[in-house]
């Protein structure tokens, strides 16, 4: 059963990745093109998911919004994960004052609820796609740092590391060549969880109007714009909502499978 769910997660994520990458080819219409004569049209052969209150094709916008969500989530993970792994690796390996300083900073960040801290950064930086990436990336640093640090603390005194030291191998080579590759299973499961959180956080911020800004399509923004027409044109909320749910489900199944495989 667990392998089945893991495979299902891979299929869902792969499907969304392909949809996001090939959105310019798949999308039948320009996602930002407006036509008020087609305003709030129900799903049809011409517009599979219907149109929104500006006459824009919802199917095309869902594809474009998925690509935007993937970009924000991936960039967030790249930023937060890279810094977090470096912090965790150096603190776990060297210890001492490096560990004390960096982990105290880490603890300060962790002491605030993640989404609240991200909102504070957005309030300071202003709304926008790249500011969301920066805010969420900073919020994700502590989780990657703690995971990496614990892995390094458990491995830095193992025999193969001691042998490398006796052979005169440099500290940097030990960190990045001998220890870090062995932490990959734990980091992959953490990355899947982080990606899922980034998807939901981006959708939430865009829904509030402080994330991705018009004219860029965003699943969260689409949900926000369509809530006024929920009773008269529910397709404007249903399809972007289903996209967020399926994307989060696929990443959750993938992350759960990676975690179990890493534990084994």
PDB file of N, CA, C and O in Angstrom, residues 176-210:
ATOM      1  N   UNK A 176      31.582  17.965   2.667  1.00  0.00           N
ATOM      2  CA  UNK A 176      30.791  17.933   1.430  1.00  0.00           C
ATOM      3  C   UNK A 176      30.891  16.629   0.645  1.00  0.00           C
ATOM      4  O   UNK A 176      29.996  16.335  -0.151  1.00  0.00           O
ATOM      5  N   UNK A 177      31.949  15.851   0.870  1.00  0.00           N
ATOM      6  CA  UNK A 177      32.128  14.610   0.105  1.00  0.00           C
ATOM      7  C   UNK A 177      31.840  13.360   0.950  1.00  0.00           C
ATOM      8  O   UNK A 177      31.210  12.414   0.464  1.00  0.00           O
ATOM      9  N   UNK A 178      32.250  13.388   2.213  1.00  0.00           N
ATOM     10  CA  UNK A 178      32.123  12.179   3.033  1.00  0.00           C
ATOM     11  C   UNK A 178      30.836  12.130   3.856  1.00  0.00           C
ATOM     12  O   UNK A 178      30.251  11.056   4.012  1.00  0.00           O
ATOM     13  N   UNK A 179      30.404  13.253   4.405  1.00  0.00           N
ATOM     14  CA  UNK A 179      29.239  13.228   5.303  1.00  0.00           C
ATOM     15  C   UNK A 179      27.950  13.665   4.601  1.00  0.00           C
ATOM     16  O   UNK A 179      26.929  12.980   4.692  1.00  0.00           O
ATOM     17  N   UNK A 180      27.996  14.791   3.916  1.00  0.00           N
ATOM     18  CA  UNK A 180      26.769  15.366   3.341  1.00  0.00           C
ATOM     19  C   UNK A 180      25.992  14.402   2.434  1.00  0.00           C
ATOM     20  O   UNK A 180      24.760  14.326   2.535  1.00  0.00           O
ATOM     21  N   UNK A 181      26.661  13.641   1.545  1.00  0.00           N
ATOM     22  CA  UNK A 181      25.893  12.707   0.704  1.00  0.00           C
ATOM     23  C   UNK A 181      25.084  11.699   1.501  1.00  0.00           C
ATOM     24  O   UNK A 181      24.026  11.239   1.043  1.00  0.00           O
ATOM     25  N   UNK A 182      25.542  11.355   2.700  1.00  0.00           N
ATOM     26  CA  UNK A 182      24.822  10.380   3.522  1.00  0.00           C
ATOM     27  C   UNK A 182      23.585  10.981   4.198  1.00  0.00           C
ATOM     28  O   UNK A 182      22.786  10.242   4.780  1.00  0.00           O
ATOM     29  N   UNK A 183      23.459  12.289   4.143  1.00  0.00           N
ATOM     30  CA  UNK A 183      22.282  12.945   4.729  1.00  0.00           C
ATOM     31  C   UNK A 183      21.170  13.170   3.705  1.00  0.00           C
ATOM     32  O   UNK A 183      20.110  13.679   4.061  1.00  0.00           O
ATOM     33  N   UNK A 184      21.417  12.794   2.463  1.00  0.00           N
ATOM     34  CA  UNK A 184      20.465  13.079   1.379  1.00  0.00           C
ATOM     35  C   UNK A 184      19.065  12.524   1.632  1.00  0.00           C
ATOM     36  O   UNK A 184      18.066  13.228   1.406  1.00  0.00           O
ATOM     37  N   UNK A 185      18.907  11.252   2.091  1.00  0.00           N
ATOM     38  CA  UNK A 185      17.537  10.746   2.325  1.00  0.00           C
ATOM     39  C   UNK A 185      16.727  11.621   3.278  1.00  0.00           C
ATOM     40  O   UNK A 185      15.560  11.925   3.008  1.00  0.00           O
ATOM     41  N   UNK A 186      17.331  12.048   4.372  1.00  0.00           N
ATOM     42  CA  UNK A 186      16.628  12.908   5.328  1.00  0.00           C
ATOM     43  C   UNK A 186      16.321  14.269   4.718  1.00  0.00           C
ATOM     44  O   UNK A 186      15.234  14.824   4.929  1.00  0.00           O
ATOM     45  N   UNK A 187      17.264  14.798   3.949  1.00  0.00           N
ATOM     46  CA  UNK A 187      17.062  16.103   3.335  1.00  0.00           C
ATOM     47  C   UNK A 187      15.993  16.059   2.246  1.00  0.00           C
ATOM     48  O   UNK A 187      15.241  17.017   2.071  1.00  0.00           O
ATOM     49  N   UNK A 188      15.902  14.935   1.530  1.00  0.00           N
ATOM     50  CA  UNK A 188      14.880  14.812   0.492  1.00  0.00           C
ATOM     51  C   UNK A 188      13.478  14.819   1.082  1.00  0.00           C
ATOM     52  O   UNK A 188      12.570  15.477   0.564  1.00  0.00           O
ATOM     53  N   UNK A 189      13.284  14.088   2.179  1.00  0.00           N
ATOM     54  CA  UNK A 189      11.963  14.084   2.819  1.00  0.00           C
ATOM     55  C   UNK A 189      11.646  15.457   3.390  1.00  0.00           C
ATOM     56  O   UNK A 189      10.503  15.933   3.317  1.00  0.00           O
ATOM     57  N   UNK A 190      12.660  16.145   3.927  1.00  0.00           N
ATOM     58  CA  UNK A 190      12.463  17.497   4.440  1.00  0.00           C
ATOM     59  C   UNK A 190      12.141  18.451   3.303  1.00  0.00           C
ATOM     60  O   UNK A 190      11.297  19.345   3.445  1.00  0.00           O
ATOM     61  N   UNK A 191      12.774  18.252   2.155  1.00  0.00           N
ATOM     62  CA  UNK A 191      12.520  19.109   0.997  1.00  0.00           C
ATOM     63  C   UNK A 191      11.089  18.938   0.497  1.00  0.00           C
ATOM     64  O   UNK A 191      10.444  19.915   0.107  1.00  0.00           O
ATOM     65  N   UNK A 192      10.586  17.693   0.510  1.00  0.00           N
ATOM     66  CA  UNK A 192       9.207  17.453   0.070  1.00  0.00           C
ATOM     67  C   UNK A 192       8.220  18.150   0.999  1.00  0.00           C
ATOM     68  O   UNK A 192       7.250  18.775   0.548  1.00  0.00           O
ATOM     69  N   UNK A 193       8.466  18.061   2.304  1.00  0.00           N
ATOM     70  CA  UNK A 193       7.601  18.748   3.270  1.00  0.00           C
ATOM     71  C   UNK A 193       7.687  20.259   3.078  1.00  0.00           C
ATOM     72  O   UNK A 193       6.676  20.970   3.086  1.00  0.00           O
ATOM     73  N   UNK A 194       8.912  20.761   2.888  1.00  0.00           N
ATOM     74  CA  UNK A 194       9.103  22.195   2.683  1.00  0.00           C
ATOM     75  C   UNK A 194       8.435  22.683   1.406  1.00  0.00           C
ATOM     76  O   UNK A 194       7.840  23.766   1.385  1.00  0.00           O
ATOM     77  N   UNK A 195       8.521  21.876   0.347  1.00  0.00           N
ATOM     78  CA  UNK A 195       7.887  22.251  -0.921  1.00  0.00           C
ATOM     79  C   UNK A 195       6.374  22.357  -0.737  1.00  0.00           C
ATOM     80  O   UNK A 195       5.741  23.300  -1.223  1.00  0.00           O
ATOM     81  N   UNK A 196       5.805  21.386  -0.027  1.00  0.00           N
ATOM     82  CA  UNK A 196       4.366  21.399   0.243  1.00  0.00           C
ATOM     83  C   UNK A 196       3.974  22.647   1.030  1.00  0.00           C
ATOM     84  O   UNK A 196       2.989  23.324   0.711  1.00  0.00           O
ATOM     85  N   UNK A 197       4.752  22.959   2.058  1.00  0.00           N
ATOM     86  CA  UNK A 197       4.477  24.154   2.859  1.00  0.00           C
ATOM     87  C   UNK A 197       4.614  25.427   2.029  1.00  0.00           C
ATOM     88  O   UNK A 197       3.851  26.387   2.208  1.00  0.00           O
ATOM     89  N   UNK A 198       5.595  25.433   1.114  1.00  0.00           N
ATOM     90  CA  UNK A 198       5.791  26.604   0.262  1.00  0.00           C
ATOM     91  C   UNK A 198       4.606  26.793  -0.683  1.00  0.00           C
ATOM     92  O   UNK A 198       4.169  27.925  -0.918  1.00  0.00           O
ATOM     93  N   UNK A 199       4.078  25.697  -1.211  1.00  0.00           N
ATOM     94  CA  UNK A 199       2.911  25.763  -2.101  1.00  0.00           C
ATOM     95  C   UNK A 199       1.726  26.379  -1.364  1.00  0.00           C
ATOM     96  O   UNK A 199       1.067  27.303  -1.855  1.00  0.00           O
ATOM     97  N   UNK A 200       1.449  25.853  -0.168  1.00  0.00           N
ATOM     98  CA  UNK A 200       0.306  26.337   0.602  1.00  0.00           C
ATOM     99  C   UNK A 200       0.523  27.776   1.085  1.00  0.00           C
ATOM    100  O   UNK A 200      -0.419  28.581   1.091  1.00  0.00           O
ATOM    101  N   UNK A 201       1.754  28.108   1.465  1.00  0.00           N
ATOM    102  CA  UNK A 201       2.044  29.467   1.935  1.00  0.00           C
ATOM    103  C   UNK A 201       1.917  30.476   0.805  1.00  0.00           C
ATOM    104  O   UNK A 201       1.351  31.563   0.990  1.00  0.00           O
ATOM    105  N   UNK A 202       2.433  30.123  -0.362  1.00  0.00           N
ATOM    106  CA  UNK A 202       2.323  31.028  -1.517  1.00  0.00           C
ATOM    107  C   UNK A 202       0.865  31.242  -1.888  1.00  0.00           C
ATOM    108  O   UNK A 202       0.442  32.377  -2.165  1.00  0.00           O
ATOM    109  N   UNK A 203       0.088  30.148  -1.887  1.00  0.00           N
ATOM    110  CA  UNK A 203      -1.336  30.266  -2.218  1.00  0.00           C
ATOM    111  C   UNK A 203      -2.049  31.143  -1.194  1.00  0.00           C
ATOM    112  O   UNK A 203      -2.882  31.989  -1.555  1.00  0.00           O
ATOM    113  N   UNK A 204      -1.708  30.953   0.089  1.00  0.00           N
ATOM    114  CA  UNK A 204      -2.334  31.760   1.140  1.00  0.00           C
ATOM    115  C   UNK A 204      -1.984  33.229   1.033  1.00  0.00           C
ATOM    116  O   UNK A 204      -2.856  34.098   1.164  1.00  0.00           O
ATOM    117  N   UNK A 205      -0.708  33.536   0.783  1.00  0.00           N
ATOM    118  CA  UNK A 205      -0.292  34.932   0.659  1.00  0.00           C
ATOM    119  C   UNK A 205      -0.906  35.596  -0.570  1.00  0.00           C
ATOM    120  O   UNK A 205      -1.326  36.759  -0.515  1.00  0.00           O
ATOM    121  N   UNK A 206      -0.956  34.861  -1.678  1.00  0.00           N
ATOM    122  CA  UNK A 206      -1.566  35.415  -2.883  1.00  0.00           C
ATOM    123  C   UNK A 206      -3.062  35.620  -2.681  1.00  0.00           C
ATOM    124  O   UNK A 206      -3.643  36.582  -3.192  1.00  0.00           O
ATOM    125  N   UNK A 207      -3.691  34.723  -1.937  1.00  0.00           N
ATOM    126  CA  UNK A 207      -5.119  34.871  -1.625  1.00  0.00           C
ATOM    127  C   UNK A 207      -5.365  36.160  -0.845  1.00  0.00           C
ATOM    128  O   UNK A 207      -6.357  36.863  -1.062  1.00  0.00           O
ATOM    129  N   UNK A 208      -4.435  36.491   0.057  1.00  0.00           N
ATOM    130  CA  UNK A 208      -4.553  37.710   0.858  1.00  0.00           C
ATOM    131  C   UNK A 208      -4.147  38.959   0.083  1.00  0.00           C
ATOM    132  O   UNK A 208      -4.312  40.073   0.592  1.00  0.00           O
ATOM    133  N   UNK A 209      -3.595  38.776  -1.102  1.00  0.00           N
ATOM    134  CA  UNK A 209      -3.207  39.922  -1.921  1.00  0.00           C
ATOM    135  C   UNK A 209      -1.802  40.425  -1.682  1.00  0.00           C
ATOM    136  O   UNK A 209      -1.431  41.488  -2.179  1.00  0.00           O
ATOM    137  N   UNK A 210      -0.989  39.655  -0.925  1.00  0.00           N
ATOM    138  CA  UNK A 210       0.369  40.103  -0.621  1.00  0.00           C
ATOM    139  C   UNK A 210       1.414  39.194  -1.252  1.00  0.00           C
ATOM    140  O   UNK A 210       2.604  39.321  -0.969  1.00  0.00           O
TER     141      UNK A 210
END
